[in-house]
Amino acid sequence: FVNHQRGTSRALYAMLCGAYPKLRTLRSKMTEYINYPNRRCLPSILREQGYDTAYLQAAPLRFMSKDQFMAKAGFNHIHGANTFTQGYVKSAWGVDDRGLLEDVERFLTQLSEKQEPWFATVLTSGTHHPLNVPADYAPQSGSDLHRAFSYLDDAVDRFFTRLNRKGFLDDTLIVLTSDESAGIPMRGQIVPEMLSQNWGVMGLFGAGMTPEVTDEVFGLVDLPLTIADGLGLASDAADFIGRSMIRSYDRGRHIFF
């Protein structure tokens, strides 16, 4: 699985709008979209189909102008650091991942009570430098980076366990993915180490999904079409670049990163 560029703004544009971000470090397409929206993004398509749409993150929304972009992209509810304040520890990127996901669970429960379909995008920040982890969490378990990923892993496990108990997984498609990668140090292997900076993670589970691993290569640009396809809305997503991850293809293609 491929993350196309380093940088959250690049990833969010790809995973919400079904188009490649700029691969050079120029002004991002996400920033340009605020003044010149050039396509319908996934939240807008779903909102037109009756979905309540929400973007939720721990960090301040003004950074990267995510507050403005998310409104243009089609989200009804947009919440950041000013909403999520009661975590177990806090940094400049907001509350910790466990605290965020506990609040997100409560928010999604409230959305579900409206008896309307909903679409939510959640961005965690605890694995971003300077790594937001409570001091008493596994203090002897290795580097701060390992502790941060372990803490996120535990938080996600708790989150999905609670969603499952509430029956959410019976009628919800869940996507777990990465916005960027720091790469894997490989001493003496310059090219694999460089390529690993674009290796990401992708998991689809919940309603309609069966245990399976694909050996096809996909990237963030494929995510909007995949979700639309899973909901039977692929015909509304004709402008999305990419392929559906719930289908198989007999021809290769180029992926850019």
PDB file of C-alpha atoms in Angstrom:
ATOM      1  CA  PHE A   1       0.000   0.000   0.000  1.00  0.00           C
ATOM      2  CA  VAL A   2       1.348   3.399  -1.048  1.00  0.00           C
ATOM      3  CA  ASN A   3       1.176   6.820   0.579  1.00  0.00           C
ATOM      4  CA  HIS A   4       1.891   9.179  -2.313  1.00  0.00           C
ATOM      5  CA  GLN A   5       3.697  11.991  -0.488  1.00  0.00           C
ATOM      6  CA  ARG A   6       5.026  12.957   2.908  1.00  0.00           C
ATOM      7  CA  GLY A   7       2.624  15.367   4.549  1.00  0.00           C
ATOM      8  CA  THR A   8      -0.873  15.104   5.981  1.00  0.00           C
ATOM      9  CA  SER A   9      -2.375  17.708   3.641  1.00  0.00           C
ATOM     10  CA  ARG A  10      -1.240  15.653   0.613  1.00  0.00           C
ATOM     11  CA  ALA A  11      -2.703  12.465   2.034  1.00  0.00           C
ATOM     12  CA  LEU A  12      -6.049  13.932   3.071  1.00  0.00           C
ATOM     13  CA  TYR A  13      -6.577  15.358  -0.404  1.00  0.00           C
ATOM     14  CA  ALA A  14      -5.897  11.984  -2.024  1.00  0.00           C
ATOM     15  CA  MET A  15      -7.988   9.951   0.412  1.00  0.00           C
ATOM     16  CA  LEU A  16     -10.983  12.292   0.340  1.00  0.00           C
ATOM     17  CA  CYS A  17     -10.988  13.632  -3.219  1.00  0.00           C
ATOM     18  CA  GLY A  18      -9.775  10.699  -5.309  1.00  0.00           C
ATOM     19  CA  ALA A  19      -6.953  12.549  -7.051  1.00  0.00           C
ATOM     20  CA  TYR A  20      -3.196  12.605  -6.788  1.00  0.00           C
ATOM     21  CA  PRO A  21      -1.620  15.284  -4.602  1.00  0.00           C
ATOM     22  CA  LYS A  22       1.284  17.307  -5.882  1.00  0.00           C
ATOM     23  CA  LEU A  23       4.371  15.137  -5.603  1.00  0.00           C
ATOM     24  CA  ARG A  24       6.702  18.129  -5.429  1.00  0.00           C
ATOM     25  CA  THR A  25       6.849  20.207  -2.255  1.00  0.00           C
ATOM     26  CA  LEU A  26       4.829  23.076  -3.695  1.00  0.00           C
ATOM     27  CA  ARG A  27       1.636  24.612  -2.319  1.00  0.00           C
ATOM     28  CA  SER A  28      -0.639  21.649  -1.720  1.00  0.00           C
ATOM     29  CA  LYS A  29      -3.788  20.951  -3.728  1.00  0.00           C
ATOM     30  CA  MET A  30      -5.674  20.829  -0.436  1.00  0.00           C
ATOM     31  CA  THR A  31      -4.775  24.468   0.200  1.00  0.00           C
ATOM     32  CA  GLU A  32      -5.624  25.471  -3.374  1.00  0.00           C
ATOM     33  CA  TYR A  33      -8.993  23.716  -3.087  1.00  0.00           C
ATOM     34  CA  ILE A  34     -10.140  26.229  -0.486  1.00  0.00           C
ATOM     35  CA  ASN A  35     -10.355  28.984  -3.115  1.00  0.00           C
ATOM     36  CA  TYR A  36     -10.668  26.890  -6.266  1.00  0.00           C
ATOM     37  CA  PRO A  37     -12.629  23.681  -5.618  1.00  0.00           C
ATOM     38  CA  ASN A  38     -11.983  21.614  -8.732  1.00  0.00           C
ATOM     39  CA  ARG A  39     -13.913  18.392  -8.055  1.00  0.00           C
ATOM     40  CA  ARG A  40     -16.584  16.811  -5.895  1.00  0.00           C
ATOM     41  CA  CYS A  41     -14.888  15.050  -3.002  1.00  0.00           C
ATOM     42  CA  LEU A  42     -16.227  11.948  -1.282  1.00  0.00           C
ATOM     43  CA  PRO A  43     -17.925  13.753   1.665  1.00  0.00           C
ATOM     44  CA  SER A  44     -19.929  15.897  -0.783  1.00  0.00           C
ATOM     45  CA  ILE A  45     -21.088  12.848  -2.736  1.00  0.00           C
ATOM     46  CA  LEU A  46     -22.150  11.070   0.450  1.00  0.00           C
ATOM     47  CA  ARG A  47     -23.881  14.158   1.826  1.00  0.00           C
ATOM     48  CA  GLU A  48     -25.918  14.358  -1.381  1.00  0.00           C
ATOM     49  CA  GLN A  49     -26.948  10.745  -0.718  1.00  0.00           C
ATOM     50  CA  GLY A  50     -28.294  11.622   2.743  1.00  0.00           C
ATOM     51  CA  TYR A  51     -25.210  10.888   4.857  1.00  0.00           C
ATOM     52  CA  ASP A  52     -24.324  13.041   7.853  1.00  0.00           C
ATOM     53  CA  THR A  53     -20.600  13.788   7.431  1.00  0.00           C
ATOM     54  CA  ALA A  54     -18.024  14.504  10.151  1.00  0.00           C
ATOM     55  CA  TYR A  55     -14.300  15.271  10.262  1.00  0.00           C
ATOM     56  CA  LEU A  56     -12.692  14.759  13.674  1.00  0.00           C
ATOM     57  CA  GLN A  57      -9.089  15.293  14.830  1.00  0.00           C
ATOM     58  CA  ALA A  58      -7.186  16.014  18.026  1.00  0.00           C
ATOM     59  CA  ALA A  59      -4.983  18.758  16.579  1.00  0.00           C
ATOM     60  CA  PRO A  60      -5.891  22.418  15.957  1.00  0.00           C
ATOM     61  CA  LEU A  61      -7.919  22.717  12.755  1.00  0.00           C
ATOM     62  CA  ARG A  62      -6.309  25.938  11.576  1.00  0.00           C
ATOM     63  CA  PHE A  63      -3.033  24.136  10.899  1.00  0.00           C
ATOM     64  CA  MET A  64      -2.942  23.419   7.123  1.00  0.00           C
ATOM     65  CA  SER A  65      -6.328  25.248   6.957  1.00  0.00           C
ATOM     66  CA  LYS A  66      -8.112  21.958   7.471  1.00  0.00           C
ATOM     67  CA  ASP A  67     -11.141  23.771   8.881  1.00  0.00           C
ATOM     68  CA  GLN A  68     -11.696  25.564   5.567  1.00  0.00           C
ATOM     69  CA  PHE A  69     -10.846  22.613   3.349  1.00  0.00           C
ATOM     70  CA  MET A  70     -13.118  20.168   5.176  1.00  0.00           C
ATOM     71  CA  ALA A  71     -16.065  22.550   4.832  1.00  0.00           C
ATOM     72  CA  LYS A  72     -15.467  22.876   1.093  1.00  0.00           C
ATOM     73  CA  ALA A  73     -14.996  19.102   0.757  1.00  0.00           C
ATOM     74  CA  GLY A  74     -18.484  18.458   2.152  1.00  0.00           C
ATOM     75  CA  PHE A  75     -18.286  17.790   5.908  1.00  0.00           C
ATOM     76  CA  ASN A  76     -21.248  18.919   8.038  1.00  0.00           C
ATOM     77  CA  HIS A  77     -19.422  18.561  11.381  1.00  0.00           C
ATOM     78  CA  ILE A  78     -15.791  19.667  11.756  1.00  0.00           C
ATOM     79  CA  HIS A  79     -14.176  19.286  15.177  1.00  0.00           C
ATOM     80  CA  GLY A  80     -10.602  19.643  16.395  1.00  0.00           C
ATOM     81  CA  ALA A  81      -8.599  20.630  19.457  1.00  0.00           C
ATOM     82  CA  ASN A  82     -11.281  22.994  20.756  1.00  0.00           C
ATOM     83  CA  THR A  83     -13.759  20.094  20.961  1.00  0.00           C
ATOM     84  CA  PHE A  84     -11.526  17.257  22.162  1.00  0.00           C
ATOM     85  CA  THR A  85      -9.980  18.538  25.386  1.00  0.00           C
ATOM     86  CA  GLN A  86     -10.311  15.755  27.984  1.00  0.00           C
ATOM     87  CA  GLY A  87      -7.602  13.219  27.215  1.00  0.00           C
ATOM     88  CA  TYR A  88      -5.062  11.452  29.397  1.00  0.00           C
ATOM     89  CA  VAL A  89      -2.187  13.674  28.227  1.00  0.00           C
ATOM     90  CA  LYS A  90      -1.955  16.623  25.867  1.00  0.00           C
ATOM     91  CA  SER A  91       0.606  18.135  23.499  1.00  0.00           C
ATOM     92  CA  ALA A  92       0.602  20.840  20.844  1.00  0.00           C
ATOM     93  CA  TRP A  93      -1.118  18.279  18.579  1.00  0.00           C
ATOM     94  CA  GLY A  94      -4.023  17.886  21.008  1.00  0.00           C
ATOM     95  CA  VAL A  95      -5.111  15.064  23.298  1.00  0.00           C
ATOM     96  CA  ASP A  96      -3.667  11.561  23.178  1.00  0.00           C
ATOM     97  CA  ASP A  97      -5.038   8.905  20.843  1.00  0.00           C
ATOM     98  CA  ARG A  98      -6.941   6.962  23.487  1.00  0.00           C
ATOM     99  CA  GLY A  99      -8.623  10.095  24.792  1.00  0.00           C
ATOM    100  CA  LEU A 100      -9.515  11.179  21.253  1.00  0.00           C
ATOM    101  CA  LEU A 101     -11.006   7.821  20.238  1.00  0.00           C
ATOM    102  CA  GLU A 102     -13.079   7.597  23.416  1.00  0.00           C
ATOM    103  CA  ASP A 103     -14.628  10.975  22.567  1.00  0.00           C
ATOM    104  CA  VAL A 104     -15.051   9.942  18.927  1.00  0.00           C
ATOM    105  CA  GLU A 105     -16.965   6.843  20.036  1.00  0.00           C
ATOM    106  CA  ARG A 106     -19.378   9.022  22.011  1.00  0.00           C
ATOM    107  CA  PHE A 107     -19.772  11.379  19.048  1.00  0.00           C
ATOM    108  CA  LEU A 108     -20.498   8.526  16.624  1.00  0.00           C
ATOM    109  CA  THR A 109     -23.020   7.076  19.063  1.00  0.00           C
ATOM    110  CA  GLN A 110     -24.856  10.396  19.008  1.00  0.00           C
ATOM    111  CA  LEU A 111     -24.806  10.441  15.194  1.00  0.00           C
ATOM    112  CA  SER A 112     -26.245   6.918  15.126  1.00  0.00           C
ATOM    113  CA  GLU A 113     -29.148   7.935  17.340  1.00  0.00           C
ATOM    114  CA  LYS A 114     -30.428  10.137  14.493  1.00  0.00           C
ATOM    115  CA  GLN A 115     -31.247   6.992  12.476  1.00  0.00           C
ATOM    116  CA  GLU A 116     -29.446   8.417   9.433  1.00  0.00           C
ATOM    117  CA  PRO A 117     -26.368   7.025   7.676  1.00  0.00           C
ATOM    118  CA  TRP A 118     -23.117   8.793   8.526  1.00  0.00           C
ATOM    119  CA  PHE A 119     -19.566   9.080   7.240  1.00  0.00           C
ATOM    120  CA  ALA A 120     -16.736  10.111   9.551  1.00  0.00           C
ATOM    121  CA  THR A 121     -13.026  10.711   9.036  1.00  0.00           C
ATOM    122  CA  VAL A 122     -10.810  10.623  12.146  1.00  0.00           C
ATOM    123  CA  LEU A 123      -7.166  11.758  12.220  1.00  0.00           C
ATOM    124  CA  THR A 124      -4.998  10.715  15.162  1.00  0.00           C
ATOM    125  CA  SER A 125      -1.796  12.575  16.017  1.00  0.00           C
ATOM    126  CA  GLY A 126      -0.109  10.673  18.868  1.00  0.00           C
ATOM    127  CA  THR A 127       2.502   9.071  16.596  1.00  0.00           C
ATOM    128  CA  HIS A 128       3.518  12.456  15.192  1.00  0.00           C
ATOM    129  CA  HIS A 129       6.633  14.054  16.665  1.00  0.00           C
ATOM    130  CA  PRO A 130       7.005  14.778  19.584  1.00  0.00           C
ATOM    131  CA  LEU A 131       4.945  11.580  20.277  1.00  0.00           C
ATOM    132  CA  ASN A 132       2.042  12.065  22.663  1.00  0.00           C
ATOM    133  CA  VAL A 133       2.009   9.176  25.186  1.00  0.00           C
ATOM    134  CA  PRO A 134       1.288   9.200  28.957  1.00  0.00           C
ATOM    135  CA  ALA A 135       4.530   8.917  30.935  1.00  0.00           C
ATOM    136  CA  ASP A 136       3.288   5.866  32.865  1.00  0.00           C
ATOM    137  CA  TYR A 137       2.447   3.867  29.720  1.00  0.00           C
ATOM    138  CA  ALA A 138       4.920   0.961  29.301  1.00  0.00           C
ATOM    139  CA  PRO A 139       7.904   3.123  30.337  1.00  0.00           C
ATOM    140  CA  GLN A 140      10.412   0.268  29.870  1.00  0.00           C
ATOM    141  CA  SER A 141       9.097  -1.058  26.545  1.00  0.00           C
ATOM    142  CA  GLY A 142      11.625   0.506  24.173  1.00  0.00           C
ATOM    143  CA  SER A 143      11.947   3.772  22.279  1.00  0.00           C
ATOM    144  CA  ASP A 144       9.413   6.585  22.496  1.00  0.00           C
ATOM    145  CA  LEU A 145       8.387   5.812  18.917  1.00  0.00           C
ATOM    146  CA  HIS A 146       7.632   2.175  19.779  1.00  0.00           C
ATOM    147  CA  ARG A 147       5.672   3.294  22.840  1.00  0.00           C
ATOM    148  CA  ALA A 148       3.648   5.720  20.713  1.00  0.00           C
ATOM    149  CA  PHE A 149       2.687   3.066  18.166  1.00  0.00           C
ATOM    150  CA  SER A 150       1.907   0.545  20.892  1.00  0.00           C
ATOM    151  CA  TYR A 151      -0.292   3.107  22.651  1.00  0.00           C
ATOM    152  CA  LEU A 152      -2.149   3.838  19.393  1.00  0.00           C
ATOM    153  CA  ASP A 153      -2.538   0.096  18.780  1.00  0.00           C
ATOM    154  CA  ASP A 154      -4.106  -0.363  22.219  1.00  0.00           C
ATOM    155  CA  ALA A 155      -6.348   2.669  21.715  1.00  0.00           C
ATOM    156  CA  VAL A 156      -7.602   1.397  18.340  1.00  0.00           C
ATOM    157  CA  ASP A 157      -8.212  -2.065  19.825  1.00  0.00           C
ATOM    158  CA  ARG A 158     -10.328  -0.574  22.625  1.00  0.00           C
ATOM    159  CA  PHE A 159     -12.160   1.630  20.106  1.00  0.00           C
ATOM    160  CA  PHE A 160     -13.094  -1.211  17.758  1.00  0.00           C
ATOM    161  CA  THR A 161     -14.027  -3.495  20.648  1.00  0.00           C
ATOM    162  CA  ARG A 162     -16.517  -0.932  21.948  1.00  0.00           C
ATOM    163  CA  LEU A 163     -17.909  -0.241  18.461  1.00  0.00           C
ATOM    164  CA  ASN A 164     -18.413  -3.978  17.972  1.00  0.00           C
ATOM    165  CA  ARG A 165     -20.276  -4.302  21.283  1.00  0.00           C
ATOM    166  CA  LYS A 166     -22.622  -1.547  20.151  1.00  0.00           C
ATOM    167  CA  GLY A 167     -23.268  -3.321  16.864  1.00  0.00           C
ATOM    168  CA  PHE A 168     -21.579  -0.720  14.703  1.00  0.00           C
ATOM    169  CA  LEU A 169     -19.582  -3.294  12.748  1.00  0.00           C
ATOM    170  CA  ASP A 170     -22.801  -4.936  11.568  1.00  0.00           C
ATOM    171  CA  ASP A 171     -23.617  -2.067   9.221  1.00  0.00           C
ATOM    172  CA  THR A 172     -20.476   0.064   9.002  1.00  0.00           C
ATOM    173  CA  LEU A 173     -17.453  -0.140   6.705  1.00  0.00           C
ATOM    174  CA  ILE A 174     -14.287   0.822   8.590  1.00  0.00           C
ATOM    175  CA  VAL A 175     -11.066   1.948   6.920  1.00  0.00           C
ATOM    176  CA  LEU A 176      -7.805   1.997   8.856  1.00  0.00           C
ATOM    177  CA  THR A 177      -4.984   3.685   6.956  1.00  0.00           C
ATOM    178  CA  SER A 178      -1.917   5.916   7.213  1.00  0.00           C
ATOM    179  CA  ASP A 179      -1.373   9.426   5.930  1.00  0.00           C
ATOM    180  CA  GLU A 180       2.410   9.184   5.674  1.00  0.00           C
ATOM    181  CA  SER A 181       5.392   7.041   6.645  1.00  0.00           C
ATOM    182  CA  ALA A 182       8.781   7.817   8.142  1.00  0.00           C
ATOM    183  CA  GLY A 183      10.343   4.834   6.417  1.00  0.00           C
ATOM    184  CA  ILE A 184      12.298   1.845   7.687  1.00  0.00           C
ATOM    185  CA  PRO A 185      16.056   2.247   8.336  1.00  0.00           C
ATOM    186  CA  MET A 186      17.930  -0.304   6.180  1.00  0.00           C
ATOM    187  CA  ARG A 187      21.662   0.064   6.553  1.00  0.00           C
ATOM    188  CA  GLY A 188      23.404  -0.148   3.185  1.00  0.00           C
ATOM    189  CA  GLN A 189      20.154  -0.510   1.215  1.00  0.00           C
ATOM    190  CA  ILE A 190      19.628   2.979  -0.130  1.00  0.00           C
ATOM    191  CA  VAL A 191      16.833   2.348  -2.649  1.00  0.00           C
ATOM    192  CA  PRO A 192      14.641   0.075  -0.458  1.00  0.00           C
ATOM    193  CA  GLU A 193      15.052   2.514   2.433  1.00  0.00           C
ATOM    194  CA  MET A 194      14.002   5.412   0.200  1.00  0.00           C
ATOM    195  CA  LEU A 195      10.998   3.501  -1.177  1.00  0.00           C
ATOM    196  CA  SER A 196       9.896   2.510   2.322  1.00  0.00           C
ATOM    197  CA  GLN A 197       9.131   6.178   3.028  1.00  0.00           C
ATOM    198  CA  ASN A 198       5.990   5.665   0.939  1.00  0.00           C
ATOM    199  CA  TRP A 199       4.937   2.296   2.369  1.00  0.00           C
ATOM    200  CA  GLY A 200       1.646   2.665   4.203  1.00  0.00           C
ATOM    201  CA  VAL A 201      -0.959   0.483   5.860  1.00  0.00           C
ATOM    202  CA  MET A 202      -4.518  -0.248   4.758  1.00  0.00           C
ATOM    203  CA  GLY A 203      -7.233  -2.356   6.337  1.00  0.00           C
ATOM    204  CA  LEU A 204     -10.906  -2.614   5.401  1.00  0.00           C
ATOM    205  CA  PHE A 205     -13.304  -4.374   7.729  1.00  0.00           C
ATOM    206  CA  GLY A 206     -16.810  -4.357   9.067  1.00  0.00           C
ATOM    207  CA  ALA A 207     -20.015  -4.847   7.105  1.00  0.00           C
ATOM    208  CA  GLY A 208     -19.669  -7.000   4.008  1.00  0.00           C
ATOM    209  CA  MET A 209     -15.972  -7.766   4.464  1.00  0.00           C
ATOM    210  CA  THR A 210     -14.505 -11.264   4.788  1.00  0.00           C
ATOM    211  CA  PRO A 211     -10.978 -12.124   5.992  1.00  0.00           C
ATOM    212  CA  GLU A 212      -8.691 -11.782   2.982  1.00  0.00           C
ATOM    213  CA  VAL A 213      -5.299 -10.381   2.024  1.00  0.00           C
ATOM    214  CA  THR A 214      -4.754  -8.907  -1.422  1.00  0.00           C
ATOM    215  CA  ASP A 215      -1.400  -9.003  -3.197  1.00  0.00           C
ATOM    216  CA  GLU A 216      -2.375  -6.181  -5.552  1.00  0.00           C
ATOM    217  CA  VAL A 217      -0.818  -2.761  -5.059  1.00  0.00           C
ATOM    218  CA  PHE A 218      -3.108   0.096  -4.068  1.00  0.00           C
ATOM    219  CA  GLY A 219      -2.637   3.634  -2.754  1.00  0.00           C
ATOM    220  CA  LEU A 220      -4.458   6.425  -0.959  1.00  0.00           C
ATOM    221  CA  VAL A 221      -5.816   7.725  -4.263  1.00  0.00           C
ATOM    222  CA  ASP A 222      -7.879   4.509  -4.493  1.00  0.00           C
ATOM    223  CA  LEU A 223      -9.713   5.020  -1.202  1.00  0.00           C
ATOM    224  CA  PRO A 224     -12.633   7.289  -2.262  1.00  0.00           C
ATOM    225  CA  LEU A 225     -13.607   5.043  -5.172  1.00  0.00           C
ATOM    226  CA  THR A 226     -13.368   1.991  -2.892  1.00  0.00           C
ATOM    227  CA  ILE A 227     -15.790   3.481  -0.361  1.00  0.00           C
ATOM    228  CA  ALA A 228     -18.183   4.658  -3.076  1.00  0.00           C
ATOM    229  CA  ASP A 229     -18.029   1.204  -4.687  1.00  0.00           C
ATOM    230  CA  GLY A 230     -18.717  -0.518  -1.371  1.00  0.00           C
ATOM    231  CA  LEU A 231     -21.809   1.644  -0.922  1.00  0.00           C
ATOM    232  CA  GLY A 232     -23.068   1.068  -4.454  1.00  0.00           C
ATOM    233  CA  LEU A 233     -22.258   4.643  -5.484  1.00  0.00           C
ATOM    234  CA  ALA A 234     -19.412   4.054  -7.939  1.00  0.00           C
ATOM    235  CA  SER A 235     -21.423   5.703 -10.730  1.00  0.00           C
ATOM    236  CA  ASP A 236     -21.412   8.938  -8.694  1.00  0.00           C
ATOM    237  CA  ALA A 237     -17.608   8.823  -8.418  1.00  0.00           C
ATOM    238  CA  ALA A 238     -16.694   8.891 -12.105  1.00  0.00           C
ATOM    239  CA  ASP A 239     -14.157  11.672 -11.565  1.00  0.00           C
ATOM    240  CA  PHE A 240     -12.150   9.715  -8.992  1.00  0.00           C
ATOM    241  CA  ILE A 241      -8.771   8.513 -10.167  1.00  0.00           C
ATOM    242  CA  GLY A 242      -7.898   5.052  -8.952  1.00  0.00           C
ATOM    243  CA  ARG A 243      -9.250   1.557  -8.469  1.00  0.00           C
ATOM    244  CA  SER A 244     -11.610  -0.097  -6.026  1.00  0.00           C
ATOM    245  CA  MET A 245      -9.796  -2.194  -3.442  1.00  0.00           C
ATOM    246  CA  ILE A 246     -12.776  -4.559  -3.194  1.00  0.00           C
ATOM    247  CA  ARG A 247     -12.309  -5.609  -6.814  1.00  0.00           C
ATOM    248  CA  SER A 248      -9.565  -7.524  -8.624  1.00  0.00           C
ATOM    249  CA  TYR A 249      -7.876  -6.327 -11.819  1.00  0.00           C
ATOM    250  CA  ASP A 250      -6.062  -8.343 -14.466  1.00  0.00           C
ATOM    251  CA  ARG A 251      -4.008  -5.437 -15.808  1.00  0.00           C
ATOM    252  CA  GLY A 252      -1.248  -3.543 -14.066  1.00  0.00           C
ATOM    253  CA  ARG A 253      -0.929   0.231 -13.850  1.00  0.00           C
ATOM    254  CA  HIS A 254       1.467   2.909 -12.743  1.00  0.00           C
ATOM    255  CA  ILE A 255       1.169   4.380  -9.246  1.00  0.00           C
ATOM    256  CA  PHE A 256       2.962   7.653  -8.569  1.00  0.00           C
ATOM    257  CA  PHE A 257       4.646   8.655  -5.359  1.00  0.00           C
TER     258      PHE A 257
END
